Structures are given as structure tokens and as C-alpha cells.
């Protein structure tokens, strides 16, 4: 089993990179937002990988993460019945790890159902199967964290035509004491500045 790959990025696609390690190019599937933190200009990139033999399609797939925590979260997600590697990557690109943990700890399937490709049954199963497992993830205490406003603000921005990742980036500022309308207004200002 391969634990990690270290090398130079030769090519990157929408959801993968080709990593040249010792003259061999490995295709490694990644969370799209990772492309921002790693670039072709870096001499060496280290990706912690989960490798999987897909018998049905006859492929050997690798999924890469810049840190062990990302790999651990991925492994937790694929341990849930009905969630495969592609769905796990989709979940990881849609929500921050702390929000995912908060939704599980606070038994909030409504928040999870907003993730594309995650229906009500899978959201409930994810909570049920991960309830006792997420505590060891070093994400912080999530008891009582309110995900409602965060989710509503993201929904509003997506409805206005922004992508989920743009909405998440615009909503990163501290939300304490701010109404939903104030958060959306501030996010729109930030998104407007970035378009210029």
C-alpha cells in the first residue's frame, strides 16, 4: 500500500493532478480546492494518498491530500455505507471539516442534505455511522455550533449564481453578532471586488 507520494506536478485537471515521482506520472484524484494550495511551480509536493483497486472498472485509483487530517477524514467518509471515494471527495469540497463534524455531532441531517449528491437517507446514515468516530478528528469542539445561518447564507449566494466554493470563501469572516442579511451583503461586496 502506498502511504504518500512526493514529486513535481506535471499537469493538473479539474479534480486531479499528475504527479511525477521518479520518472513515473501518477494520476491522483484530489479535492478541487487543493489546487489553490499546491501549484506547478513548487519543486516538490507531498500528497498523502488512499489507493483503491476498482475491480468493476478495472482501475487503480489514488486520492491525495496535503495533510494526514484530510486523509483521515476521507477514510472516515468512505467507511460509511453508501459513500464511495468520489462522493467523499464531493463532500470534502462542499463543506469545511469543522462544519461536517458539527453537523454529525449536533445530529443535523438538514445541513448535510444541502450537499450535492447527499440525500436524506445517506445524510442520516452518515450521522449515525460517524457519531462516535468524529471525536478523534482534531477539528475542535462543535457541540451547539449553529450551522443554519451558514447554510442559508451559502444557499443565498449559490441562488445568485455563485459557485459553492466562491460562497464558502466569501463567508469565511467571523459571523458573531451578524444577521443573515449582513453576512450575505458583506459576502456580495467581497465577491464584487474579486470580479474586478
mmCIF file of C-alpha atoms in Angstrom:
data_model
loop_
_atom_site.group_PDB
_atom_site.id
_atom_site.type_symbol
_atom_site.label_atom_id
_atom_site.label_comp_id
_atom_site.label_asym_id
_atom_site.label_seq_id
_atom_site.Cartn_x
_atom_site.Cartn_y
_atom_site.Cartn_z
ATOM 1 C CA UNK A 1 0.000 0.000 0.000
ATOM 2 C CA UNK A 2 1.243 3.499 -0.838
ATOM 3 C CA UNK A 3 1.228 5.990 2.077
ATOM 4 C CA UNK A 4 2.315 9.127 0.265
ATOM 5 C CA UNK A 5 3.794 10.349 -2.993
ATOM 6 C CA UNK A 6 6.321 13.136 -3.291
ATOM 7 C CA UNK A 7 7.183 14.758 -6.578
ATOM 8 C CA UNK A 8 6.536 17.550 -9.053
ATOM 9 C CA UNK A 9 3.126 18.321 -10.516
ATOM 10 C CA UNK A 10 3.365 17.855 -14.277
ATOM 11 C CA UNK A 11 -0.289 18.507 -15.091
ATOM 12 C CA UNK A 12 -3.475 19.392 -13.271
ATOM 13 C CA UNK A 13 -7.086 18.899 -14.241
ATOM 14 C CA UNK A 14 -10.363 19.835 -12.616
ATOM 15 C CA UNK A 15 -10.227 17.102 -9.963
ATOM 16 C CA UNK A 16 -6.796 15.508 -10.387
ATOM 17 C CA UNK A 17 -3.075 16.104 -10.727
ATOM 18 C CA UNK A 18 -0.368 14.116 -12.487
ATOM 19 C CA UNK A 19 2.496 13.811 -10.003
ATOM 20 C CA UNK A 20 5.924 12.917 -11.425
ATOM 21 C CA UNK A 21 7.676 10.729 -8.875
ATOM 22 C CA UNK A 22 10.943 9.165 -10.002
ATOM 23 C CA UNK A 23 10.067 9.464 -13.684
ATOM 24 C CA UNK A 24 6.617 7.883 -13.268
ATOM 25 C CA UNK A 25 3.475 10.020 -13.595
ATOM 26 C CA UNK A 26 0.799 9.107 -11.062
ATOM 27 C CA UNK A 27 -2.745 10.366 -11.552
ATOM 28 C CA UNK A 28 -4.004 11.419 -8.120
ATOM 29 C CA UNK A 29 -7.623 12.488 -7.611
ATOM 30 C CA UNK A 30 -7.896 15.493 -5.306
ATOM 31 C CA UNK A 31 -10.413 17.876 -3.801
ATOM 32 C CA UNK A 32 -10.615 20.764 -6.327
ATOM 33 C CA UNK A 33 -9.862 23.431 -3.700
ATOM 34 C CA UNK A 34 -6.462 21.758 -3.110
ATOM 35 C CA UNK A 35 -5.298 23.078 -6.472
ATOM 36 C CA UNK A 36 -5.101 26.530 -4.866
ATOM 37 C CA UNK A 37 -2.726 25.349 -2.141
ATOM 38 C CA UNK A 38 -0.425 23.358 -4.422
ATOM 39 C CA UNK A 39 0.983 24.608 -7.687
ATOM 40 C CA UNK A 40 3.144 23.514 -10.584
ATOM 41 C CA UNK A 41 5.829 26.000 -9.581
ATOM 42 C CA UNK A 42 6.644 24.151 -6.366
ATOM 43 C CA UNK A 43 9.684 21.915 -6.665
ATOM 44 C CA UNK A 44 8.151 19.096 -4.655
ATOM 45 C CA UNK A 45 4.681 18.350 -3.394
ATOM 46 C CA UNK A 46 3.873 15.671 -0.856
ATOM 47 C CA UNK A 47 0.433 14.070 -1.057
ATOM 48 C CA UNK A 48 -0.848 11.545 1.465
ATOM 49 C CA UNK A 49 -2.783 9.017 -0.579
ATOM 50 C CA UNK A 50 -5.535 6.488 -0.286
ATOM 51 C CA UNK A 51 -5.202 3.882 -3.021
ATOM 52 C CA UNK A 52 -8.023 1.655 -4.151
ATOM 53 C CA UNK A 53 -8.376 -1.098 -6.715
ATOM 54 C CA UNK A 54 -11.684 -0.721 -8.534
ATOM 55 C CA UNK A 55 -12.468 -4.222 -9.773
ATOM 56 C CA UNK A 56 -15.647 -3.219 -11.618
ATOM 57 C CA UNK A 57 -13.909 -0.587 -13.752
ATOM 58 C CA UNK A 58 -10.515 -2.324 -13.780
ATOM 59 C CA UNK A 59 -8.656 0.714 -12.448
ATOM 60 C CA UNK A 60 -6.267 1.525 -9.631
ATOM 61 C CA UNK A 61 -7.311 4.897 -8.235
ATOM 62 C CA UNK A 62 -5.432 7.187 -5.857
ATOM 63 C CA UNK A 63 -6.885 10.020 -3.804
ATOM 64 C CA UNK A 64 -4.458 12.612 -2.439
ATOM 65 C CA UNK A 65 -4.450 15.097 0.432
ATOM 66 C CA UNK A 66 -1.880 17.652 1.596
ATOM 67 C CA UNK A 67 -2.131 16.538 5.229
ATOM 68 C CA UNK A 68 -2.929 13.432 7.245
ATOM 69 C CA UNK A 69 -6.095 15.037 8.653
ATOM 70 C CA UNK A 70 -7.587 15.266 5.159
ATOM 71 C CA UNK A 71 -6.746 11.621 4.531
ATOM 72 C CA UNK A 72 -8.269 10.589 7.882
ATOM 73 C CA UNK A 73 -11.495 12.471 7.123
ATOM 74 C CA UNK A 74 -11.655 10.856 3.674
ATOM 75 C CA UNK A 75 -11.164 7.393 5.196
ATOM 76 C CA UNK A 76 -13.929 8.106 7.719
ATOM 77 C CA UNK A 77 -16.321 9.184 4.981
ATOM 78 C CA UNK A 78 -15.734 6.144 2.783
ATOM 79 C CA UNK A 79 -16.304 3.905 5.805
ATOM 80 C CA UNK A 80 -19.964 4.993 5.705
ATOM 81 C CA UNK A 81 -22.194 2.580 3.812
ATOM 82 C CA UNK A 82 -23.253 4.159 0.510
ATOM 83 C CA UNK A 83 -20.443 6.729 0.323
ATOM 84 C CA UNK A 84 -17.721 5.924 -2.162
ATOM 85 C CA UNK A 85 -14.484 7.786 -2.891
ATOM 86 C CA UNK A 86 -15.988 10.173 -5.452
ATOM 87 C CA UNK A 87 -18.867 11.076 -3.145
ATOM 88 C CA UNK A 88 -16.409 11.556 -0.262
ATOM 89 C CA UNK A 89 -14.352 13.989 -2.384
ATOM 90 C CA UNK A 90 -17.571 15.813 -3.276
ATOM 91 C CA UNK A 91 -18.476 16.145 0.414
ATOM 92 C CA UNK A 92 -14.973 17.377 1.280
ATOM 93 C CA UNK A 93 -15.089 20.004 -1.463
ATOM 94 C CA UNK A 94 -18.562 21.179 -0.407
ATOM 95 C CA UNK A 95 -18.130 21.714 3.342
ATOM 96 C CA UNK A 96 -15.367 22.624 5.739
ATOM 97 C CA UNK A 97 -14.266 19.748 8.017
ATOM 98 C CA UNK A 98 -15.372 21.673 11.116
ATOM 99 C CA UNK A 99 -18.893 22.128 9.693
ATOM 100 C CA UNK A 100 -19.106 18.462 8.748
ATOM 101 C CA UNK A 101 -18.047 17.461 12.244
ATOM 102 C CA UNK A 102 -20.530 19.925 13.767
ATOM 103 C CA UNK A 103 -23.370 18.518 11.658
ATOM 104 C CA UNK A 104 -22.524 14.989 12.813
ATOM 105 C CA UNK A 105 -22.016 15.904 16.487
ATOM 106 C CA UNK A 106 -25.203 18.007 16.580
ATOM 107 C CA UNK A 107 -27.251 15.428 14.632
ATOM 108 C CA UNK A 108 -28.117 17.909 11.857
ATOM 109 C CA UNK A 109 -29.130 15.998 8.702
ATOM 110 C CA UNK A 110 -30.733 19.154 7.237
ATOM 111 C CA UNK A 111 -27.302 20.748 6.847
ATOM 112 C CA UNK A 112 -25.853 17.611 5.240
ATOM 113 C CA UNK A 113 -28.766 17.272 2.786
ATOM 114 C CA UNK A 114 -27.694 20.565 1.203
ATOM 115 C CA UNK A 115 -24.563 18.863 -0.129
ATOM 116 C CA UNK A 116 -24.993 17.875 -3.769
ATOM 117 C CA UNK A 117 -25.387 14.105 -4.117
ATOM 118 C CA UNK A 118 -26.262 13.521 -0.461
ATOM 119 C CA UNK A 119 -29.891 12.545 0.051
ATOM 120 C CA UNK A 120 -31.824 12.344 3.324
ATOM 121 C CA UNK A 121 -31.117 8.645 3.922
ATOM 122 C CA UNK A 122 -27.384 8.971 3.265
ATOM 123 C CA UNK A 123 -27.176 12.104 5.434
ATOM 124 C CA UNK A 124 -28.862 10.273 8.310
ATOM 125 C CA UNK A 125 -26.633 7.210 7.796
ATOM 126 C CA UNK A 126 -23.524 9.411 7.779
ATOM 127 C CA UNK A 127 -24.542 10.894 11.142
ATOM 128 C CA UNK A 128 -25.402 7.508 12.597
ATOM 129 C CA UNK A 129 -22.189 5.797 11.487
ATOM 130 C CA UNK A 130 -19.806 8.673 12.289
ATOM 131 C CA UNK A 131 -21.349 9.923 15.556
ATOM 132 C CA UNK A 132 -18.815 8.030 17.696
ATOM 133 C CA UNK A 133 -15.914 8.302 15.244
ATOM 134 C CA UNK A 134 -15.536 12.045 14.567
ATOM 135 C CA UNK A 135 -14.425 12.896 18.100
ATOM 136 C CA UNK A 136 -10.848 11.859 17.411
ATOM 137 C CA UNK A 137 -10.552 14.263 14.466
ATOM 138 C CA UNK A 138 -8.615 17.327 15.608
ATOM 139 C CA UNK A 139 -11.174 19.875 14.481
ATOM 140 C CA UNK A 140 -12.294 21.353 17.782
ATOM 141 C CA UNK A 141 -15.428 21.305 19.915
ATOM 142 C CA UNK A 142 -18.528 21.501 17.766
ATOM 143 C CA UNK A 143 -21.339 20.942 20.277
ATOM 144 C CA UNK A 144 -24.060 23.518 19.749
ATOM 145 C CA UNK A 145 -22.463 25.143 16.688
ATOM 146 C CA UNK A 146 -25.246 26.759 14.638
ATOM 147 C CA UNK A 147 -24.982 25.706 11.016
ATOM 148 C CA UNK A 148 -28.332 27.139 9.988
ATOM 149 C CA UNK A 149 -27.223 30.675 9.153
ATOM 150 C CA UNK A 150 -24.048 29.470 7.424
ATOM 151 C CA UNK A 151 -26.048 27.104 5.226
ATOM 152 C CA UNK A 152 -28.701 29.722 4.450
ATOM 153 C CA UNK A 153 -26.072 32.301 3.513
ATOM 154 C CA UNK A 154 -24.371 29.788 1.203
ATOM 155 C CA UNK A 155 -27.722 28.887 -0.371
ATOM 156 C CA UNK A 156 -28.494 32.564 -0.995
ATOM 157 C CA UNK A 157 -25.154 33.145 -2.737
ATOM 158 C CA UNK A 158 -25.486 29.985 -4.844
ATOM 159 C CA UNK A 159 -29.015 31.076 -5.840
ATOM 160 C CA UNK A 160 -27.483 34.357 -7.040
ATOM 161 C CA UNK A 161 -25.205 32.436 -9.409
ATOM 162 C CA UNK A 162 -22.013 31.986 -7.394
ATOM 163 C CA UNK A 163 -20.361 28.590 -7.018
ATOM 164 C CA UNK A 164 -20.334 26.793 -3.681
ATOM 165 C CA UNK A 165 -16.579 27.336 -3.321
ATOM 166 C CA UNK A 166 -16.940 31.079 -4.053
ATOM 167 C CA UNK A 167 -19.719 31.281 -1.446
ATOM 168 C CA UNK A 168 -17.616 29.435 1.157
ATOM 169 C CA UNK A 169 -14.610 31.691 0.545
ATOM 170 C CA UNK A 170 -16.733 34.833 0.829
ATOM 171 C CA UNK A 171 -18.305 33.660 4.111
ATOM 172 C CA UNK A 172 -15.037 32.883 5.915
ATOM 173 C CA UNK A 173 -15.161 36.023 8.069
ATOM 174 C CA UNK A 174 -16.302 35.799 11.685
ATOM 175 C CA UNK A 175 -20.111 35.703 11.867
ATOM 176 C CA UNK A 176 -20.584 36.508 15.556
ATOM 177 C CA UNK A 177 -23.323 39.068 16.122
ATOM 178 C CA UNK A 178 -24.170 39.428 12.421
ATOM 179 C CA UNK A 179 -27.553 38.744 10.877
ATOM 180 C CA UNK A 180 -28.004 36.570 7.820
ATOM 181 C CA UNK A 181 -28.649 39.664 5.692
ATOM 182 C CA UNK A 182 -25.463 41.365 6.923
ATOM 183 C CA UNK A 183 -23.382 38.280 6.140
ATOM 184 C CA UNK A 184 -24.817 37.937 2.630
ATOM 185 C CA UNK A 185 -24.359 41.676 1.962
ATOM 186 C CA UNK A 186 -20.699 41.545 3.097
ATOM 187 C CA UNK A 187 -20.075 38.415 1.030
ATOM 188 C CA UNK A 188 -21.572 40.084 -2.055
ATOM 189 C CA UNK A 189 -19.288 43.101 -1.572
ATOM 190 C CA UNK A 190 -16.274 40.803 -1.311
ATOM 191 C CA UNK A 191 -17.324 38.781 -4.360
ATOM 192 C CA UNK A 192 -17.903 42.014 -6.298
ATOM 193 C CA UNK A 193 -14.366 43.209 -5.516
ATOM 194 C CA UNK A 194 -12.902 39.875 -6.669
ATOM 195 C CA UNK A 195 -14.649 40.094 -10.065
ATOM 196 C CA UNK A 196 -12.955 43.375 -10.999
#
